[in-house]
Coordinates of C-alpha atoms in Angstrom, one line a residue:
X1 CA 75.9 54.1 32.7
X2 CA 72.9 56.2 34.0
X3 CA 74.4 58.8 36.2
X4 CA 72.0 60.8 38.5
X5 CA 72.7 64.1 39.9
X6 CA 73.6 62.8 43.4
X7 CA 75.9 60.2 41.9
X8 CA 77.8 62.9 39.7
X9 CA 78.3 65.2 43.0
X10 CA 79.7 62.1 44.7
X11 CA 82.4 61.4 41.9
X12 CA 85.8 63.1 42.9
X13 CA 86.8 65.5 40.3
X14 CA 90.8 65.3 39.6
X15 CA 92.6 68.2 37.9
X16 CA 93.9 67.4 34.6
X17 CA 97.3 68.9 33.9
X18 CA 98.4 69.8 30.4
X19 CA 100.7 72.6 29.1
X20 CA 98.7 74.3 26.5
X21 CA 100.8 77.4 26.7
X22 CA 100.6 77.8 22.7
X23 CA 97.6 75.7 22.2
X24 CA 94.8 77.1 20.0
X25 CA 91.3 76.3 20.4
X26 CA 89.3 74.8 17.5
X27 CA 85.6 74.6 18.7
X28 CA 83.3 72.9 16.1
X29 CA 80.0 74.6 16.7
X30 CA 78.6 78.2 16.7
X31 CA 78.6 79.7 20.0
X32 CA 75.8 82.1 21.3
X33 CA 77.5 85.5 21.2
X34 CA 75.8 86.9 24.3
X35 CA 78.7 87.1 26.3
X36 CA 78.7 90.8 26.2
X37 CA 76.6 90.8 29.3
X38 CA 78.3 88.3 31.0
X39 CA 80.1 89.5 34.2
X40 CA 83.7 89.6 34.7
X41 CA 83.4 87.5 37.8
X42 CA 81.8 84.8 35.4
X43 CA 84.6 85.0 33.1
X44 CA 87.1 85.1 36.1
X45 CA 85.9 81.6 37.4
X46 CA 86.1 80.2 34.2
X47 CA 89.8 81.0 33.5
X48 CA 90.4 80.0 37.1
X49 CA 88.6 76.9 36.4
X50 CA 90.6 76.1 32.9
X51 CA 93.8 77.1 34.2
X52 CA 93.5 75.1 37.6
X53 CA 92.2 71.9 35.9
X54 CA 93.5 71.6 32.8
X55 CA 96.6 73.8 32.6
X56 CA 95.4 76.3 30.1
X57 CA 97.6 79.3 30.0
X58 CA 95.8 82.5 31.3
X59 CA 95.8 83.9 27.8
X60 CA 94.1 81.2 26.2
X61 CA 91.7 80.5 29.1
X62 CA 90.7 84.4 28.8
X63 CA 90.1 83.7 24.8
X64 CA 88.1 80.6 25.7
X65 CA 86.0 82.6 28.4
X66 CA 84.7 84.9 25.9
X67 CA 83.0 82.4 23.9
X68 CA 81.6 80.4 26.9
X69 CA 81.4 80.6 30.5
X70 CA 80.0 79.2 33.8
X71 CA 80.0 80.8 37.3
X72 CA 80.1 77.4 39.3
X73 CA 81.7 74.1 38.9
X74 CA 78.7 71.8 38.7
X75 CA 78.2 71.4 35.2
X76 CA 81.8 70.9 33.9
X77 CA 82.6 68.7 37.0
X78 CA 79.3 66.6 35.9
X79 CA 80.7 66.4 32.2
X80 CA 84.2 65.1 32.9
X81 CA 82.6 62.9 35.6
X82 CA 80.5 61.2 32.7
X83 CA 83.7 60.9 30.5
X84 CA 85.8 59.2 33.4
X85 CA 82.9 56.9 33.9
X86 CA 83.1 55.7 30.3
X87 CA 86.8 55.2 30.8
X88 CA 88.2 58.1 28.9
X89 CA 91.8 58.7 30.2
X90 CA 93.0 62.0 31.7
X91 CA 94.8 62.8 28.3
X92 CA 91.8 61.9 26.1
X93 CA 89.5 64.4 28.3
X94 CA 92.2 67.1 28.4
X95 CA 92.3 66.6 24.5
X96 CA 88.5 66.7 24.3
X97 CA 88.4 70.1 26.2
X98 CA 91.2 71.6 24.3
X99 CA 89.2 70.9 21.1
X100 CA 85.8 71.4 22.0
X101 CA 86.0 73.5 25.4
X102 CA 82.5 74.7 25.6
X103 CA 81.3 70.9 25.9
X104 CA 82.1 71.9 29.7
X105 CA 78.8 74.2 29.8
X106 CA 76.5 71.6 28.3
X107 CA 73.9 69.4 30.3
X108 CA 75.6 66.2 29.8
X109 CA 72.5 64.2 30.4
X110 CA 71.0 66.1 27.4
X111 CA 73.9 66.4 25.0
X112 CA 76.4 63.5 26.0
X113 CA 74.9 60.7 27.7
X114 CA 71.8 60.0 25.1
X115 CA 74.6 59.9 22.3
X116 CA 76.6 57.2 24.2
X117 CA 73.5 55.2 25.1
X118 CA 72.8 55.3 21.6
X119 CA 75.9 54.1 20.5
X120 CA 75.7 51.2 23.1
X121 CA 72.4 50.2 22.0
X122 CA 73.8 49.6 18.5
X123 CA 76.6 47.1 20.0
X124 CA 79.4 49.8 20.6
X125 CA 81.8 48.9 23.6
X126 CA 82.8 51.5 26.1
X127 CA 86.3 51.4 24.4
X128 CA 84.7 51.9 20.9
X129 CA 82.8 55.0 22.2
X130 CA 86.0 56.5 23.8
X131 CA 87.9 56.0 20.3
X132 CA 84.8 57.5 18.3
X133 CA 84.5 60.6 20.5
X134 CA 88.2 61.0 20.9
X135 CA 89.0 61.0 17.3
X136 CA 86.3 63.4 16.2
X137 CA 84.7 65.4 19.2
X138 CA 82.5 66.7 16.5
X139 CA 79.9 64.0 17.6
X140 CA 79.2 66.0 20.8
X141 CA 78.0 68.9 18.7
X142 CA 76.1 66.9 16.1
X143 CA 72.3 66.3 16.8
X144 CA 71.3 62.9 17.9
X145 CA 68.0 63.0 16.0
X146 CA 68.9 65.0 13.0
X147 CA 72.3 63.6 12.2
X148 CA 73.7 60.8 13.8
X149 CA 70.9 58.6 14.2
X150 CA 69.7 59.2 10.5
X151 CA 73.3 58.6 9.3
X152 CA 73.6 55.5 11.5
X153 CA 70.3 53.9 10.1
X154 CA 71.3 55.0 6.3
X155 CA 74.8 53.5 6.5
X156 CA 72.8 50.3 8.3
X157 CA 70.8 49.7 4.9
X158 CA 73.8 48.8 3.2
X159 CA 75.7 46.7 5.6
X160 CA 74.7 43.2 7.1
X161 CA 74.9 44.3 11.0
X162 CA 75.2 47.2 13.4
X163 CA 78.6 46.0 14.4
X164 CA 80.0 46.4 10.7
X165 CA 78.6 50.1 11.0
X166 CA 80.5 50.7 14.1
X167 CA 83.6 49.5 12.2
X168 CA 83.1 51.4 9.7
X169 CA 82.6 54.5 11.9
X170 CA 85.9 53.8 13.6
X171 CA 87.8 53.5 10.3
X172 CA 86.5 57.2 9.4
X173 CA 87.4 59.8 11.5
X174 CA 84.8 62.4 10.8
X175 CA 82.0 60.3 10.1
X176 CA 79.3 61.9 12.4
X177 CA 78.6 65.6 12.2
X178 CA 79.2 65.8 8.4
X179 CA 76.0 66.3 6.6
X180 CA 77.2 65.3 3.4
X181 CA 77.2 61.5 4.1
X182 CA 73.2 61.5 3.7
X183 CA 73.3 64.0 1.0
X184 CA 76.0 62.0 -1.1
X185 CA 74.3 58.6 -0.6
X186 CA 71.3 60.1 -1.9
X187 CA 73.2 61.5 -4.8
X188 CA 74.8 58.0 -5.7
X189 CA 71.4 56.4 -5.5
X190 CA 69.6 59.1 -7.8
X191 CA 72.4 58.9 -10.1
X192 CA 71.7 54.8 -10.6
X193 CA 74.7 53.4 -8.1
X194 CA 73.4 50.1 -6.7
X195 CA 73.2 49.1 -3.1
X196 CA 75.9 46.8 -3.5
X197 CA 78.2 49.4 -5.0
X198 CA 77.5 51.9 -2.2
X199 CA 78.3 48.9 0.3
X200 CA 81.7 48.5 -1.8
X201 CA 82.6 52.1 -1.1
X202 CA 81.7 51.8 2.6
X203 CA 83.8 48.7 3.2
X204 CA 86.8 50.0 1.0
X205 CA 86.6 53.9 1.8
X206 CA 84.0 55.1 3.9
X207 CA 85.6 58.5 4.1
X208 CA 84.6 59.2 0.4
X209 CA 80.9 59.6 1.5
X210 CA 82.3 62.8 3.3
X211 CA 83.1 64.5 -0.1
X212 CA 81.7 67.9 -0.5
X213 CA 82.1 67.7 -4.4
X214 CA 80.4 64.4 -4.9
X215 CA 78.7 65.8 -7.9
X216 CA 81.9 66.9 -9.8
X217 CA 83.4 63.5 -8.9
X218 CA 80.5 61.6 -10.2
X219 CA 80.6 63.6 -13.4
X220 CA 84.3 63.4 -13.7
X221 CA 84.0 59.5 -13.8
X222 CA 81.3 59.6 -16.3
X223 CA 83.4 61.8 -18.7
X224 CA 86.1 59.4 -18.4
X225 CA 84.0 56.6 -20.0
X226 CA 82.1 54.7 -17.0
X227 CA 78.6 55.4 -18.0
X228 CA 77.0 52.8 -16.1
X229 CA 76.6 53.6 -12.5
X230 CA 75.2 50.0 -11.7
X231 CA 78.7 48.7 -12.8
X232 CA 81.1 47.7 -10.4
X233 CA 84.0 49.6 -12.2
X234 CA 82.0 52.9 -12.0
X235 CA 82.3 52.4 -8.1
X236 CA 85.9 51.4 -8.1
X237 CA 86.7 54.4 -10.7
X238 CA 85.0 56.8 -8.4
X239 CA 86.8 55.4 -5.4
X240 CA 90.3 55.7 -7.3
X241 CA 89.6 59.3 -8.3
X242 CA 88.5 60.4 -4.6
X243 CA 91.1 58.3 -3.1
X244 CA 94.1 60.5 -4.3
X245 CA 94.8 64.2 -5.2
X246 CA 95.4 65.4 -8.6
X247 CA 99.1 65.5 -8.1
X248 CA 99.3 62.3 -6.8
X249 CA 97.2 60.9 -10.1
X250 CA 99.5 63.0 -12.4
X251 CA 102.6 61.2 -10.8
X252 CA 101.4 58.0 -11.7
X253 CA 100.2 59.0 -15.2
X254 CA 104.0 60.3 -15.7
X255 CA 105.5 56.8 -14.6
X256 CA 103.2 55.1 -17.1
X257 CA 104.4 57.6 -20.0
X258 CA 108.0 57.2 -18.9
X259 CA 107.4 53.5 -19.9
X260 CA 106.1 54.4 -23.3
X261 CA 102.4 54.7 -22.8
X262 CA 100.2 57.7 -24.1
X263 CA 97.7 59.5 -22.2
X264 CA 95.1 57.7 -24.4
X265 CA 96.8 54.3 -23.3
X266 CA 96.6 55.4 -19.4
X267 CA 93.0 56.2 -19.8
X268 CA 92.1 53.0 -21.7
X269 CA 93.9 50.9 -19.0
X270 CA 91.9 52.8 -16.2
X271 CA 88.5 51.9 -17.9
X272 CA 89.7 48.4 -18.2
X273 CA 90.8 48.2 -14.4
X274 CA 90.3 51.3 -12.4
X275 CA 92.3 49.3 -9.7
X276 CA 95.6 50.1 -11.6
X277 CA 95.7 53.6 -10.5
X278 CA 95.5 52.7 -6.9
X279 CA 99.0 51.3 -7.3
X280 CA 101.9 53.4 -5.9
X281 CA 104.2 54.9 -8.2
X282 CA 106.9 52.7 -7.0
X283 CA 104.8 49.6 -7.6
X284 CA 103.8 50.8 -11.1
X285 CA 107.8 51.5 -11.7
X286 CA 108.9 48.1 -10.3
X287 CA 106.5 46.1 -12.7
X288 CA 107.6 47.9 -15.6
X289 CA 111.1 47.8 -15.0
X290 CA 110.8 43.6 -14.7
X291 CA 108.4 43.5 -17.6
X292 CA 110.5 45.7 -19.9
X293 CA 114.0 45.4 -18.9
X294 CA 114.2 41.9 -17.3
X295 CA 111.7 40.1 -19.7
X296 CA 112.0 42.1 -22.5
X297 CA 108.4 42.3 -23.2
X298 CA 106.5 45.4 -24.7
X299 CA 105.0 47.6 -22.4
X300 CA 101.9 48.2 -24.3
X301 CA 100.8 44.5 -23.4
X302 CA 99.9 45.6 -19.9
X303 CA 97.4 48.0 -21.3
X304 CA 94.9 45.4 -21.8
X305 CA 95.9 43.5 -18.6
X306 CA 96.4 46.6 -16.2
X307 CA 95.3 44.2 -13.3
X308 CA 98.9 43.0 -13.3
X309 CA 99.8 46.2 -11.4
X310 CA 97.5 45.0 -8.5
X311 CA 99.4 41.6 -8.4
X312 CA 102.2 40.7 -6.0
X313 CA 105.4 41.2 -7.9
X314 CA 107.2 38.4 -5.7
X315 CA 104.2 35.9 -5.2
X316 CA 102.6 35.9 -8.6
X317 CA 104.6 38.0 -11.4
X318 CA 107.9 36.7 -11.0
X319 CA 107.1 33.0 -10.6
X320 CA 105.0 33.2 -13.5
X321 CA 106.8 35.3 -15.8
X322 CA 109.8 32.5 -15.5
X323 CA 107.6 29.7 -16.5
X324 CA 106.1 32.0 -19.5
X325 CA 109.6 32.9 -20.5
X326 CA 110.8 29.2 -20.6
X327 CA 107.8 28.2 -22.6
X328 CA 108.6 30.8 -25.2
X329 CA 112.3 30.2 -25.2
X330 CA 111.6 26.5 -26.1
X331 CA 108.9 27.4 -28.7
X332 CA 106.1 26.0 -26.8
X333 CA 104.0 28.7 -26.9
X334 CA 104.1 31.6 -29.6
X335 CA 106.2 34.8 -28.9
X336 CA 103.1 36.9 -30.2
X337 CA 100.7 35.5 -27.9
X338 CA 99.0 37.7 -25.2
X339 CA 102.0 37.0 -22.6
X340 CA 99.9 38.9 -20.0
X341 CA 97.1 36.4 -20.1
X342 CA 98.7 33.8 -17.9
X343 CA 99.0 36.3 -15.0
X344 CA 95.3 37.0 -14.9
X345 CA 94.1 33.3 -13.9
X346 CA 94.0 31.8 -10.7
X347 CA 96.9 29.4 -9.5
X348 CA 95.0 26.3 -10.4
X349 CA 94.4 27.1 -13.8
X350 CA 97.9 28.6 -14.6
X351 CA 99.4 25.3 -13.4
X352 CA 97.1 23.1 -15.4
X353 CA 97.5 25.3 -18.4
X354 CA 101.0 26.2 -18.2
X355 CA 102.8 23.7 -16.2
X356 CA 100.9 20.3 -16.2
X357 CA 99.7 20.2 -19.9
X358 CA 103.4 20.1 -21.2
X359 CA 103.9 16.2 -20.4
X360 CA 107.8 16.4 -21.1
X361 CA 108.6 19.6 -19.8
X362 CA 106.2 19.7 -16.6
X363 CA 108.9 18.2 -14.3
X364 CA 111.2 21.2 -15.4
X365 CA 108.6 23.8 -15.3
X366 CA 107.3 22.8 -11.9
X367 CA 110.6 23.0 -10.7
X368 CA 111.4 26.4 -11.9
X369 CA 108.1 27.7 -10.5
X370 CA 108.5 26.2 -7.2
X371 CA 112.1 27.6 -7.0
X372 CA 110.8 31.2 -7.6
X373 CA 108.0 30.6 -5.0
X374 CA 110.5 28.9 -2.5
X375 CA 113.0 31.9 -3.0
X376 CA 110.2 34.3 -2.3
X377 CA 109.5 32.4 1.0
X378 CA 113.2 32.5 1.9
X379 CA 113.5 36.2 1.3
X380 CA 110.2 36.6 3.3
X381 CA 112.0 34.6 6.2
X382 CA 115.4 36.9 5.6
X383 CA 113.6 39.9 6.1
X384 CA 111.6 38.7 9.2
X385 CA 114.8 37.7 10.9
X386 CA 116.6 40.6 9.9
X387 CA 113.9 42.8 11.8
X388 CA 114.8 41.5 15.2

């Protein structure tokens, strides 16, 4: 991908037209404010270039020219040539120029190419580079030595390969150019969060490392009763608290309380299984409705087994509930046992303990269980066929 000056000059620059009459510019770096001495001719050339090649309105181009300018097309043409050489489409280039217009005045061999070449050296493909830059042009303004390389190498510490790091970068739109990544990882380590837990955060939700209030999030999780940062539940609780807004969290609490839980019961369930708060209000409501209205069981039983809210209603909860209800109705298990227990074990254990162990009823139980599972499959097939 090395492009020398002669090669750049030989590449034909095609204008990219897009109606940007109402477009606002959102540059990501501080510009030099020395345009007070800029000649009107330089500004006019910049305005003409943006209008002719990118379809900027005169007003928008004039505003841009007050922040940056160039008096020849050599640099902007060379920048565009490099983007095209890496496979950026006209619309993607236009979007980059719209978001980061002063990239057109940089030296592409110093500002752009080294970053592309670094990503290539770490296993990124051309198309992945296009996606990374298109999602967040901020990377074009980030320092390779002071930001991009240190961030990449730090994240690589927790993941098994460069390819996995690239995957995380692609998943997280603003991964580069946010200094909190390095700061937050150090904060997590200093607080006793293990490498394996940081890896879990990176794999589940890498954007959590972009938080500007990580300190307060860590303190909040500790106040809720998660006192061991080395425990995976600490990590999941942190993820749950950072993954949703306060209003979203409160909406879920309201649903739980609608079914008889208190604030303390919600907190108790969260301490036991933080993942329960990652279920949607709709999912929580469906599980509660089935548990209380259709099965007639007490909602408080789920405080001790909040992981149930993470299970599939059709694949797990309903088929197993039918088996447990049958056993209770026949007096084969006590009605006052922890009815939530059968839902927590894997399928092999469930079948052995709640189906196969009852020799006389084994056939009926297995038939009942399979009917519910088959009903689930039939419903899935109906849903699929109805989508055409």
